mmCIF file of C-alpha atoms in Angstrom:
data_model
loop_
_atom_site.group_PDB
_atom_site.id
_atom_site.type_symbol
_atom_site.label_atom_id
_atom_site.label_comp_id
_atom_site.label_asym_id
_atom_site.label_seq_id
_atom_site.Cartn_x
_atom_site.Cartn_y
_atom_site.Cartn_z
ATOM 1 C CA LYS P 230 -0.015 -0.092 0.014
ATOM 2 C CA ALA P 231 1.532 3.301 -1.159
ATOM 3 C CA GLY P 232 2.175 5.925 1.498
ATOM 4 C CA VAL P 233 1.605 9.603 1.473
ATOM 5 C CA THR P 234 3.172 11.127 -1.610
ATOM 6 C CA GLN P 235 4.354 14.755 -1.638
ATOM 7 C CA THR P 236 5.709 16.637 -4.684
ATOM 8 C CA PRO P 237 8.024 18.220 -5.269
ATOM 9 C CA ARG P 238 10.512 16.890 -2.784
ATOM 10 C CA TYR P 239 12.910 19.804 -3.001
ATOM 11 C CA LEU P 240 12.450 23.349 -4.444
ATOM 12 C CA ILE P 241 14.145 26.673 -4.365
ATOM 13 C CA LYS P 242 12.082 29.869 -4.760
ATOM 14 C CA THR P 243 12.938 33.571 -4.717
ATOM 15 C CA ARG P 244 11.392 36.026 -2.208
ATOM 16 C CA GLY P 245 8.101 37.356 -3.515
ATOM 17 C CA GLN P 246 7.333 34.218 -5.626
ATOM 18 C CA GLN P 247 4.658 31.827 -4.851
ATOM 19 C CA VAL P 248 4.726 28.074 -4.499
ATOM 20 C CA THR P 249 2.281 25.179 -4.708
ATOM 21 C CA LEU P 250 2.950 21.939 -2.939
ATOM 22 C CA SER P 251 1.033 18.767 -3.733
ATOM 23 C CA CYS P 252 -0.035 15.816 -1.501
ATOM 24 C CA SER P 253 -1.670 12.493 -2.345
ATOM 25 C CA PRO P 254 -2.798 10.613 0.766
ATOM 26 C CA ILE P 255 -2.739 7.000 1.453
ATOM 27 C CA SER P 256 -5.464 5.206 -0.638
ATOM 28 C CA GLY P 257 -8.735 5.324 1.151
ATOM 29 C CA HIS P 258 -7.728 8.152 3.441
ATOM 30 C CA ARG P 259 -9.965 11.301 3.248
ATOM 31 C CA SER P 260 -8.392 13.542 5.701
ATOM 32 C CA VAL P 261 -5.200 15.608 4.860
ATOM 33 C CA SER P 262 -3.366 17.732 7.375
ATOM 34 C CA TRP P 263 -0.376 20.088 6.574
ATOM 35 C CA TYR P 264 2.553 21.042 8.882
ATOM 36 C CA GLN P 265 5.486 23.251 8.616
ATOM 37 C CA GLN P 266 8.701 22.234 10.405
ATOM 38 C CA THR P 267 11.643 24.638 11.057
ATOM 39 C CA PRO P 268 14.527 24.324 13.385
ATOM 40 C CA GLY P 269 13.361 27.294 15.415
ATOM 41 C CA GLN P 270 9.677 26.537 15.781
ATOM 42 C CA GLY P 271 9.499 22.740 15.431
ATOM 43 C CA LEU P 272 6.378 21.248 13.881
ATOM 44 C CA GLN P 273 3.411 23.652 13.499
ATOM 45 C CA PHE P 274 0.021 22.861 12.227
ATOM 46 C CA LEU P 275 -1.169 24.650 9.125
ATOM 47 C CA PHE P 276 -4.555 23.310 8.280
ATOM 48 C CA GLU P 277 -6.524 20.163 7.930
ATOM 49 C CA TYR P 278 -9.047 19.125 5.176
ATOM 50 C CA PHE P 279 -11.747 16.533 5.059
ATOM 51 C CA SER P 280 -13.991 15.978 2.058
ATOM 52 C CA GLU P 281 -12.918 19.117 0.398
ATOM 53 C CA THR P 282 -13.674 21.250 3.442
ATOM 54 C CA GLN P 283 -11.207 22.932 5.716
ATOM 55 C CA ARG P 284 -11.846 21.556 9.194
ATOM 56 C CA ASN P 285 -9.119 23.170 11.123
ATOM 57 C CA LYS P 286 -6.691 25.944 10.603
ATOM 58 C CA GLY P 287 -3.481 26.943 12.486
ATOM 59 C CA ASN P 288 -2.026 30.310 13.306
ATOM 60 C CA PHE P 289 -0.548 31.196 9.959
ATOM 61 C CA PRO P 290 -1.008 34.393 7.867
ATOM 62 C CA GLY P 291 -3.393 34.332 4.985
ATOM 63 C CA ARG P 292 -0.470 33.921 2.569
ATOM 64 C CA PHE P 293 -0.696 30.168 3.443
ATOM 65 C CA SER P 294 -3.726 28.537 1.837
ATOM 66 C CA GLY P 295 -4.875 25.070 0.865
ATOM 67 C CA ARG P 296 -7.474 23.077 -0.789
ATOM 68 C CA GLN P 297 -8.590 19.388 -1.246
ATOM 69 C CA PHE P 298 -9.959 17.903 -4.367
ATOM 70 C CA SER P 299 -12.720 15.291 -4.660
ATOM 71 C CA ASN P 300 -10.174 12.510 -4.917
ATOM 72 C CA SER P 301 -8.750 13.586 -1.563
ATOM 73 C CA ARG P 302 -5.561 14.960 -3.034
ATOM 74 C CA SER P 303 -4.502 18.251 -1.500
ATOM 75 C CA GLU P 304 -2.454 21.303 -2.445
ATOM 76 C CA MET P 305 -1.157 24.027 -0.322
ATOM 77 C CA ASN P 306 -0.046 27.430 -1.674
ATOM 78 C CA VAL P 307 2.200 30.096 -0.203
ATOM 79 C CA SER P 308 2.151 33.477 -1.824
ATOM 80 C CA THR P 309 4.565 36.333 -1.595
ATOM 81 C CA LEU P 310 7.380 34.100 -0.115
ATOM 82 C CA GLU P 311 9.477 35.199 2.653
ATOM 83 C CA LEU P 312 12.897 33.947 3.771
ATOM 84 C CA GLY P 313 11.297 32.708 6.968
ATOM 85 C CA ASP P 314 9.007 30.425 4.922
ATOM 86 C CA SER P 315 11.987 28.190 4.243
ATOM 87 C CA ALA P 316 11.014 24.926 5.913
ATOM 88 C CA LEU P 317 10.143 21.296 5.611
ATOM 89 C CA TYR P 318 6.343 21.030 4.667
ATOM 90 C CA LEU P 319 4.902 17.909 5.764
ATOM 91 C CA CYS P 320 1.506 16.451 4.676
ATOM 92 C CA ALA P 321 -0.165 13.850 6.772
ATOM 93 C CA SER P 322 -3.284 11.555 5.969
ATOM 94 C CA SER P 323 -5.809 9.687 7.956
ATOM 95 C CA TYR P 324 -8.796 7.528 7.203
ATOM 96 C CA GLN P 325 -11.253 9.954 8.691
ATOM 97 C CA THR P 326 -11.449 13.136 10.645
ATOM 98 C CA GLY P 327 -12.882 13.513 14.142
ATOM 99 C CA THR P 328 -11.196 12.731 17.395
ATOM 100 C CA PRO P 329 -8.571 9.921 17.551
ATOM 101 C CA SER P 330 -9.461 6.447 18.651
ATOM 102 C CA SER P 331 -7.295 3.478 19.005
ATOM 103 C CA GLY P 332 -5.796 2.671 15.681
ATOM 104 C CA ASN P 333 -6.854 5.893 13.967
ATOM 105 C CA THR P 334 -4.018 8.421 13.594
ATOM 106 C CA ILE P 335 -2.152 10.402 11.027
ATOM 107 C CA TYR P 336 0.613 9.224 8.782
ATOM 108 C CA PHE P 337 3.217 11.671 7.408
ATOM 109 C CA GLY P 338 4.608 11.814 3.863
ATOM 110 C CA GLU P 339 8.357 12.414 3.123
ATOM 111 C CA GLY P 340 7.801 16.199 2.951
ATOM 112 C CA SER P 341 8.660 19.042 0.633
ATOM 113 C CA TRP P 342 11.831 20.973 1.407
ATOM 114 C CA LEU P 343 11.369 24.631 0.518
ATOM 115 C CA THR P 344 14.277 27.051 0.286
ATOM 116 C CA VAL P 345 13.354 30.717 -0.087
ATOM 117 C CA VAL P 346 16.437 32.812 -1.279
ATOM 118 C CA GLN W 274 -1.794 28.322 25.159
ATOM 119 C CA LYS W 275 -1.605 24.672 24.630
ATOM 120 C CA GLU W 276 1.958 23.530 25.039
ATOM 121 C CA VAL W 277 3.864 20.395 24.901
ATOM 122 C CA GLU W 278 7.278 20.188 26.525
ATOM 123 C CA GLN W 279 9.938 17.691 26.095
ATOM 124 C CA ASN W 280 13.248 17.314 27.956
ATOM 125 C CA SER W 281 15.547 19.239 25.741
ATOM 126 C CA GLY W 282 18.377 16.782 25.407
ATOM 127 C CA PRO W 283 20.417 15.754 23.620
ATOM 128 C CA LEU W 284 20.304 12.430 25.363
ATOM 129 C CA SER W 285 23.285 10.008 24.897
ATOM 130 C CA VAL W 286 23.177 6.415 26.036
ATOM 131 C CA PRO W 287 25.230 3.386 25.340
ATOM 132 C CA GLU W 288 24.092 0.407 23.252
ATOM 133 C CA GLY W 289 21.957 -1.894 25.335
ATOM 134 C CA ALA W 290 20.894 0.781 27.858
ATOM 135 C CA ILE W 291 17.394 2.087 28.477
ATOM 136 C CA ALA W 292 16.684 5.499 27.091
ATOM 137 C CA SER W 293 14.001 7.605 28.805
ATOM 138 C CA LEU W 294 12.221 10.326 27.036
ATOM 139 C CA ASN W 295 9.786 12.527 28.825
ATOM 140 C CA CYS W 296 6.960 14.961 27.723
ATOM 141 C CA THR W 297 4.491 17.159 29.661
ATOM 142 C CA TYR W 298 1.489 18.970 28.273
ATOM 143 C CA SER W 299 -0.472 21.900 29.524
ATOM 144 C CA ASP W 300 -4.008 21.088 28.392
ATOM 145 C CA ARG W 301 -5.883 18.812 30.873
ATOM 146 C CA GLY W 302 -8.357 18.009 28.125
ATOM 147 C CA SER W 303 -5.755 16.297 26.031
ATOM 148 C CA GLN W 304 -6.816 12.688 25.232
ATOM 149 C CA SER W 305 -4.489 11.178 22.769
ATOM 150 C CA PHE W 306 -0.791 10.969 22.913
ATOM 151 C CA PHE W 307 1.781 9.896 20.258
ATOM 152 C CA TRP W 308 5.486 9.326 19.971
ATOM 153 C CA TYR W 309 7.054 10.019 16.514
ATOM 154 C CA ARG W 310 10.600 9.195 15.547
ATOM 155 C CA GLN W 311 12.351 11.453 13.108
ATOM 156 C CA TYR W 312 15.733 10.595 11.467
ATOM 157 C CA SER W 313 17.861 13.469 10.185
ATOM 158 C CA GLY W 314 16.470 14.673 6.885
ATOM 159 C CA LYS W 315 13.437 12.379 7.020
ATOM 160 C CA SER W 316 9.726 12.796 7.954
ATOM 161 C CA PRO W 317 8.286 11.857 11.342
ATOM 162 C CA GLU W 318 7.334 8.052 11.820
ATOM 163 C CA LEU W 319 4.785 6.963 14.326
ATOM 164 C CA ILE W 320 6.111 4.518 16.752
ATOM 165 C CA MET W 321 3.601 4.530 19.682
ATOM 166 C CA SER W 322 0.243 5.865 20.564
ATOM 167 C CA ILE W 323 -1.414 5.799 23.982
ATOM 168 C CA TYR W 324 -4.822 6.837 25.113
ATOM 169 C CA SER W 325 -5.369 5.651 28.699
ATOM 170 C CA ASN W 326 -3.403 5.905 32.035
ATOM 171 C CA GLY W 327 -0.843 3.244 32.469
ATOM 172 C CA ASP W 328 1.773 1.499 30.298
ATOM 173 C CA LYS W 329 1.700 0.324 26.802
ATOM 174 C CA GLU W 330 4.309 -1.912 25.538
ATOM 175 C CA ASP W 331 5.390 -2.663 21.927
ATOM 176 C CA GLY W 332 8.545 -4.550 21.474
ATOM 177 C CA ARG W 333 11.415 -2.574 22.981
ATOM 178 C CA PHE W 334 9.225 0.413 23.392
ATOM 179 C CA THR W 335 7.098 1.345 26.392
ATOM 180 C CA ALA W 336 4.916 4.393 26.554
ATOM 181 C CA GLN W 337 3.666 5.609 29.903
ATOM 182 C CA LEU W 338 0.838 8.058 30.538
ATOM 183 C CA ASN W 339 -0.150 9.750 33.663
ATOM 184 C CA LYS W 340 -3.044 12.213 32.959
ATOM 185 C CA ALA W 341 -3.233 13.455 36.473
ATOM 186 C CA SER W 342 0.437 14.708 36.229
ATOM 187 C CA GLN W 343 -0.044 15.605 32.564
ATOM 188 C CA TYR W 344 2.969 13.560 31.753
ATOM 189 C CA VAL W 345 3.807 10.992 29.166
ATOM 190 C CA SER W 346 7.084 9.174 28.658
ATOM 191 C CA LEU W 347 8.753 6.827 26.304
ATOM 192 C CA LEU W 348 11.162 4.023 27.328
ATOM 193 C CA ILE W 349 13.434 2.352 24.760
ATOM 194 C CA ARG W 350 14.909 -0.878 26.187
ATOM 195 C CA ASP W 351 18.062 -2.420 24.894
ATOM 196 C CA SER W 352 18.894 0.782 22.909
ATOM 197 C CA GLN W 353 20.509 0.297 19.506
ATOM 198 C CA PRO W 354 22.554 2.627 17.403
ATOM 199 C CA SER W 355 19.626 2.624 14.922
ATOM 200 C CA ASP W 356 17.552 4.200 17.485
ATOM 201 C CA SER W 357 19.541 7.385 17.304
ATOM 202 C CA ALA W 358 17.042 9.980 16.014
ATOM 203 C CA THR W 359 14.871 12.859 17.280
ATOM 204 C CA TYR W 360 11.847 11.828 19.254
ATOM 205 C CA LEU W 361 8.709 13.936 18.942
ATOM 206 C CA CYS W 362 5.987 13.860 21.522
ATOM 207 C CA ALA W 363 2.481 14.786 20.187
ATOM 208 C CA VAL W 364 -0.808 15.482 21.705
ATOM 209 C CA ASN W 365 -4.288 15.710 20.436
ATOM 210 C CA HIS W 366 -6.547 17.880 22.580
ATOM 211 C CA ARG W 367 -10.124 17.248 23.559
ATOM 212 C CA GLY W 368 -12.463 18.549 20.890
ATOM 213 C CA SER W 369 -9.704 18.934 18.342
ATOM 214 C CA THR W 370 -9.833 17.056 15.054
ATOM 215 C CA LEU W 371 -7.639 14.157 14.425
ATOM 216 C CA GLY W 372 -5.215 15.868 12.152
ATOM 217 C CA ARG W 373 -4.603 18.682 14.591
ATOM 218 C CA LEU W 374 -1.717 17.600 16.738
ATOM 219 C CA TYR W 375 0.460 19.657 18.978
ATOM 220 C CA PHE W 376 4.134 18.615 18.888
ATOM 221 C CA GLY W 377 7.005 19.162 21.346
ATOM 222 C CA ARG W 378 10.298 20.440 19.985
ATOM 223 C CA GLY W 379 11.821 16.926 20.247
ATOM 224 C CA THR W 380 14.571 15.095 22.096
ATOM 225 C CA GLN W 381 17.602 14.144 20.211
ATOM 226 C CA LEU W 382 18.765 10.711 21.211
ATOM 227 C CA THR W 383 22.161 9.231 20.357
ATOM 228 C CA VAL W 384 22.994 5.571 21.093
ATOM 229 C CA TRP W 385 26.615 4.938 20.951
ATOM 230 C CA PRO W 386 28.191 1.483 20.462
#
């Protein structure tokens, strides 16, 4: 069974540009979450989607946006890139949303490494 | 503010020893707790989940939860050099959706031969 797939894996962008990252969840998983990981802030939650609807949103500026498609694939977009946006962006999927129960948790993809210069 | 704190480390133990990783959380409503392992340059990998007070064992790993003390720990028995990684504690709060986890900053573990 294939895991969570993220593309691209590595990318370099210039300040002021925008970037779109893609995530394909595990087959059958309908919930997708996005996280940003930096050395200074650790892992921080960006947003969560289920059935094309945003269910939860972290404390990030409006430059960060996302969406989910009918096939559960998700994209996140960062506009007007800043140097501080350089990070590992992680997508995670789960079978369903709602509160966790035994055996129901999230699984991370390999991540997209974004460098802003 | 819902915070998750981990012993900052780094933690260094010899091969075969027990490694003890600790985590405290601020929200008493937290209900689900996870330990992820992250190798350098890789994504987090789930190794343990625990939902009720007490111990949960899985191979060489034991997770311990004490909700009254708002404390969760991970013990790694017979530590191996391949266990060298950063260990992340994650908490899901009551009322929060499944994909919304709060992470600690991680504890870097080194197991030396």
